[in-house]
PDB file of C-alpha atoms in Angstrom:
ATOM      1  CA  MET A   1     -24.710  -1.526 -19.542  1.00  0.00           C
ATOM      2  CA  ALA A   2     -24.199  -4.338 -17.006  1.00  0.00           C
ATOM      3  CA  THR A   3     -21.175  -4.360 -14.615  1.00  0.00           C
ATOM      4  CA  SER A   4     -19.562  -7.447 -13.093  1.00  0.00           C
ATOM      5  CA  SER A   5     -18.372  -7.697  -9.479  1.00  0.00           C
ATOM      6  CA  THR A   6     -16.064 -10.501 -10.409  1.00  0.00           C
ATOM      7  CA  PRO A   7     -12.561  -8.858 -10.959  1.00  0.00           C
ATOM      8  CA  ALA A   8     -11.016  -9.584 -14.576  1.00  0.00           C
ATOM      9  CA  ALA A   9      -8.500 -12.447 -14.587  1.00  0.00           C
ATOM     10  CA  PRO A  10      -4.699 -11.370 -14.532  1.00  0.00           C
ATOM     11  CA  ARG A  11      -3.348 -10.782 -18.078  1.00  0.00           C
ATOM     12  CA  LEU A  12      -0.828 -13.383 -19.038  1.00  0.00           C
ATOM     13  CA  LEU A  13       2.507 -11.811 -20.343  1.00  0.00           C
ATOM     14  CA  ALA A  14       4.713 -13.427 -23.017  1.00  0.00           C
ATOM     15  CA  GLY A  15       5.579 -17.033 -21.904  1.00  0.00           C
ATOM     16  CA  GLY A  16       2.495 -17.158 -19.762  1.00  0.00           C
ATOM     17  CA  ASN A  17       3.788 -15.489 -16.611  1.00  0.00           C
ATOM     18  CA  PRO A  18       0.916 -13.588 -14.796  1.00  0.00           C
ATOM     19  CA  GLN A  19       0.869  -9.847 -14.576  1.00  0.00           C
ATOM     20  CA  ILE A  20       0.178  -9.245 -10.970  1.00  0.00           C
ATOM     21  CA  PRO A  21       0.391  -5.915  -9.157  1.00  0.00           C
ATOM     22  CA  LYS A  22       3.299  -5.477  -6.757  1.00  0.00           C
ATOM     23  CA  GLY A  23       2.613  -6.058  -3.056  1.00  0.00           C
ATOM     24  CA  GLU A  24       4.166  -7.299   0.254  1.00  0.00           C
ATOM     25  CA  GLY A  25       2.815 -10.467   1.940  1.00  0.00           C
ATOM     26  CA  ASP A  26       1.333 -13.735   1.004  1.00  0.00           C
ATOM     27  CA  ALA A  27      -1.709 -12.459  -0.610  1.00  0.00           C
ATOM     28  CA  PRO A  28      -0.194 -11.148  -3.832  1.00  0.00           C
ATOM     29  CA  VAL A  29       2.067 -14.362  -3.944  1.00  0.00           C
ATOM     30  CA  GLN A  30      -0.966 -16.472  -3.865  1.00  0.00           C
ATOM     31  CA  ALA A  31      -2.765 -14.316  -6.564  1.00  0.00           C
ATOM     32  CA  TRP A  32       0.129 -14.943  -8.813  1.00  0.00           C
ATOM     33  CA  ILE A  33      -0.118 -18.791  -8.042  1.00  0.00           C
ATOM     34  CA  ALA A  34      -3.679 -18.692  -8.671  1.00  0.00           C
ATOM     35  CA  ALA A  35      -3.141 -17.055 -12.149  1.00  0.00           C
ATOM     36  CA  VAL A  36      -0.374 -19.220 -13.360  1.00  0.00           C
ATOM     37  CA  PRO A  37      -1.694 -21.340 -16.223  1.00  0.00           C
ATOM     38  CA  GLY A  38      -1.909 -24.995 -16.699  1.00  0.00           C
ATOM     39  CA  TRP A  39       0.320 -27.631 -14.858  1.00  0.00           C
ATOM     40  CA  LYS A  40       2.620 -24.893 -13.661  1.00  0.00           C
ATOM     41  CA  GLN A  41      -0.095 -23.452 -11.184  1.00  0.00           C
ATOM     42  CA  GLN A  42       0.350 -26.899  -9.184  1.00  0.00           C
ATOM     43  CA  ALA A  43       4.129 -26.756  -9.441  1.00  0.00           C
ATOM     44  CA  ALA A  44       4.237 -23.010  -8.322  1.00  0.00           C
ATOM     45  CA  ARG A  45       1.974 -24.054  -5.378  1.00  0.00           C
ATOM     46  CA  GLN A  46       4.289 -26.919  -4.506  1.00  0.00           C
ATOM     47  CA  LEU A  47       7.243 -24.780  -4.581  1.00  0.00           C
ATOM     48  CA  ASP A  48       5.705 -22.062  -2.409  1.00  0.00           C
ATOM     49  CA  ALA A  49       4.631 -24.757   0.013  1.00  0.00           C
ATOM     50  CA  LEU A  50       8.143 -26.298   0.085  1.00  0.00           C
ATOM     51  CA  VAL A  51       9.703 -22.768   0.798  1.00  0.00           C
ATOM     52  CA  VAL A  52       7.239 -22.172   3.628  1.00  0.00           C
ATOM     53  CA  ALA A  53       7.971 -25.607   5.187  1.00  0.00           C
ATOM     54  CA  ALA A  54      11.705 -24.991   5.008  1.00  0.00           C
ATOM     55  CA  ILE A  55      11.584 -21.361   6.139  1.00  0.00           C
ATOM     56  CA  PRO A  56       8.436 -20.931   8.501  1.00  0.00           C
ATOM     57  CA  LYS A  57       9.046 -17.143   8.866  1.00  0.00           C
ATOM     58  CA  VAL A  58       9.425 -16.594   5.133  1.00  0.00           C
ATOM     59  CA  ARG A  59       8.630 -12.986   3.963  1.00  0.00           C
ATOM     60  CA  LYS A  60       6.990 -12.767   0.651  1.00  0.00           C
ATOM     61  CA  ALA A  61       6.206 -10.314  -1.994  1.00  0.00           C
ATOM     62  CA  VAL A  62       5.424  -9.850  -5.717  1.00  0.00           C
ATOM     63  CA  LYS A  63       7.679  -7.486  -7.629  1.00  0.00           C
ATOM     64  CA  TRP A  64       8.018  -7.213 -11.340  1.00  0.00           C
ATOM     65  CA  ASN A  65       5.378  -9.857 -11.819  1.00  0.00           C
ATOM     66  CA  SER A  66       7.331 -12.597  -9.890  1.00  0.00           C
ATOM     67  CA  PRO A  67       7.112 -13.796  -6.392  1.00  0.00           C
ATOM     68  CA  LEU A  68      10.088 -13.089  -4.033  1.00  0.00           C
ATOM     69  CA  TYR A  69      11.063 -14.808  -0.913  1.00  0.00           C
ATOM     70  CA  ALA A  70      13.033 -13.553   1.982  1.00  0.00           C
ATOM     71  CA  VAL A  71      13.916 -14.354   5.692  1.00  0.00           C
ATOM     72  CA  GLU A  72      11.970 -12.214   7.888  1.00  0.00           C
ATOM     73  CA  GLY A  73      14.104  -9.717   9.746  1.00  0.00           C
ATOM     74  CA  LYS A  74      16.868 -10.031   6.873  1.00  0.00           C
ATOM     75  CA  ASP A  75      17.533  -7.456   4.151  1.00  0.00           C
ATOM     76  CA  GLY A  76      17.220  -8.762   0.673  1.00  0.00           C
ATOM     77  CA  TRP A  77      15.591 -11.745  -1.253  1.00  0.00           C
ATOM     78  CA  PHE A  78      17.048 -15.097  -1.695  1.00  0.00           C
ATOM     79  CA  LEU A  79      14.632 -16.703  -4.187  1.00  0.00           C
ATOM     80  CA  SER A  80      12.210 -15.653  -6.906  1.00  0.00           C
ATOM     81  CA  MET A  81       9.894 -17.574  -9.481  1.00  0.00           C
ATOM     82  CA  HIS A  82       8.967 -16.659 -13.194  1.00  0.00           C
ATOM     83  CA  CYS A  83       6.856 -18.559 -15.658  1.00  0.00           C
ATOM     84  CA  TYR A  84       7.928 -19.423 -19.043  1.00  0.00           C
ATOM     85  CA  ALA A  85       6.006 -21.144 -21.829  1.00  0.00           C
ATOM     86  CA  ARG A  86       7.610 -24.630 -21.002  1.00  0.00           C
ATOM     87  CA  TYR A  87       8.958 -24.336 -17.492  1.00  0.00           C
ATOM     88  CA  ILE A  88       8.938 -22.358 -14.020  1.00  0.00           C
ATOM     89  CA  LYS A  89      12.334 -20.707 -13.563  1.00  0.00           C
ATOM     90  CA  VAL A  90      13.371 -20.492 -10.028  1.00  0.00           C
ATOM     91  CA  ALA A  91      16.166 -18.101  -9.338  1.00  0.00           C
ATOM     92  CA  PHE A  92      18.481 -18.546  -6.337  1.00  0.00           C
ATOM     93  CA  PHE A  93      20.039 -15.133  -6.226  1.00  0.00           C
ATOM     94  CA  ARG A  94      23.264 -16.431  -4.339  1.00  0.00           C
ATOM     95  CA  GLY A  95      22.928 -19.801  -6.119  1.00  0.00           C
ATOM     96  CA  ALA A  96      26.690 -19.982  -7.108  1.00  0.00           C
ATOM     97  CA  SER A  97      27.382 -20.426  -3.338  1.00  0.00           C
ATOM     98  CA  LEU A  98      25.069 -23.397  -2.845  1.00  0.00           C
ATOM     99  CA  ASP A  99      26.206 -26.978  -2.692  1.00  0.00           C
ATOM    100  CA  PRO A 100      25.660 -28.402  -5.137  1.00  0.00           C
ATOM    101  CA  MET A 101      25.060 -25.421  -7.284  1.00  0.00           C
ATOM    102  CA  PRO A 102      21.568 -25.366  -9.126  1.00  0.00           C
ATOM    103  CA  PRO A 103      22.062 -26.511 -12.679  1.00  0.00           C
ATOM    104  CA  GLU A 104      21.398 -23.458 -14.812  1.00  0.00           C
ATOM    105  CA  SER A 105      23.747 -20.536 -15.108  1.00  0.00           C
ATOM    106  CA  SER A 106      22.979 -16.948 -15.362  1.00  0.00           C
ATOM    107  CA  LYS A 107      24.427 -13.828 -16.915  1.00  0.00           C
ATOM    108  CA  SER A 108      25.002 -12.781 -13.102  1.00  0.00           C
ATOM    109  CA  GLN A 109      27.953 -14.594 -11.471  1.00  0.00           C
ATOM    110  CA  ASP A 110      26.093 -15.103  -8.380  1.00  0.00           C
ATOM    111  CA  THR A 111      22.708 -16.335  -9.610  1.00  0.00           C
ATOM    112  CA  ARG A 112      21.795 -19.867 -10.565  1.00  0.00           C
ATOM    113  CA  TYR A 113      18.465 -21.311 -11.862  1.00  0.00           C
ATOM    114  CA  LEU A 114      16.333 -24.342 -11.450  1.00  0.00           C
ATOM    115  CA  HIS A 115      13.926 -24.894 -14.343  1.00  0.00           C
ATOM    116  CA  VAL A 116      10.949 -26.891 -13.157  1.00  0.00           C
ATOM    117  CA  PHE A 117       9.230 -28.806 -16.201  1.00  0.00           C
ATOM    118  CA  GLU A 118       6.058 -30.790 -16.358  1.00  0.00           C
ATOM    119  CA  ASP A 119       7.521 -34.019 -17.207  1.00  0.00           C
ATOM    120  CA  ILE A 120      10.563 -34.093 -14.920  1.00  0.00           C
ATOM    121  CA  PRO A 121       9.884 -34.846 -11.199  1.00  0.00           C
ATOM    122  CA  LEU A 122      10.985 -32.074  -8.913  1.00  0.00           C
ATOM    123  CA  ASP A 123      13.702 -33.363  -6.243  1.00  0.00           C
ATOM    124  CA  THR A 124      11.870 -31.899  -3.368  1.00  0.00           C
ATOM    125  CA  ALA A 125      14.613 -32.956  -1.044  1.00  0.00           C
ATOM    126  CA  GLN A 126      17.370 -31.203  -3.025  1.00  0.00           C
ATOM    127  CA  PHE A 127      15.025 -28.043  -3.580  1.00  0.00           C
ATOM    128  CA  THR A 128      14.446 -27.855   0.195  1.00  0.00           C
ATOM    129  CA  ARG A 129      18.382 -27.996   0.938  1.00  0.00           C
ATOM    130  CA  TRP A 130      18.986 -25.239  -1.490  1.00  0.00           C
ATOM    131  CA  VAL A 131      16.271 -23.220   0.176  1.00  0.00           C
ATOM    132  CA  LYS A 132      17.709 -23.624   3.564  1.00  0.00           C
ATOM    133  CA  GLN A 133      21.149 -22.891   2.342  1.00  0.00           C
ATOM    134  CA  ALA A 134      20.082 -19.787   0.252  1.00  0.00           C
ATOM    135  CA  SER A 135      18.093 -18.475   3.288  1.00  0.00           C
ATOM    136  CA  ARG A 136      21.372 -18.320   5.250  1.00  0.00           C
ATOM    137  CA  LEU A 137      23.160 -16.244   2.719  1.00  0.00           C
ATOM    138  CA  PRO A 138      22.985 -12.441   2.251  1.00  0.00           C
ATOM    139  CA  GLY A 139      19.821 -11.587   0.201  1.00  0.00           C
ATOM    140  CA  GLU A 140      19.701  -9.592  -3.016  1.00  0.00           C
ATOM    141  CA  ARG A 141      18.366  -5.973  -2.401  1.00  0.00           C
ATOM    142  CA  MET A 142      15.733  -5.057  -5.020  1.00  0.00           C
TER     143      MET A 142
END
């Protein structure tokens, strides 16, 4: 029986979200991005780069198969991403406090979402403004 030294590709969960072991730091987030299918991989890479550019000392982790972002030295997370079949859902955990609020509502009063679609250009300037605002708010403990 031959064995391969190449690790198996991460399994995609329903909707295409990669199943990535939880972990702290940039490496698990980059593994999640590398496993994202199709056009969403480049979109996730862009979102990650925009967060890093806006918050140079951002802290990253993967929990529950989703990348999370926090301000280094602050308790709690301000943003996460999750893949669905047709879009990437970006969660701003205190999004109801952002001006303007991200467009999609949540069951949580505080959380607002941005859905990133293949055929709708991302407003990078607005996204960056939301990231900067969100990073100044209390984070969500998880």
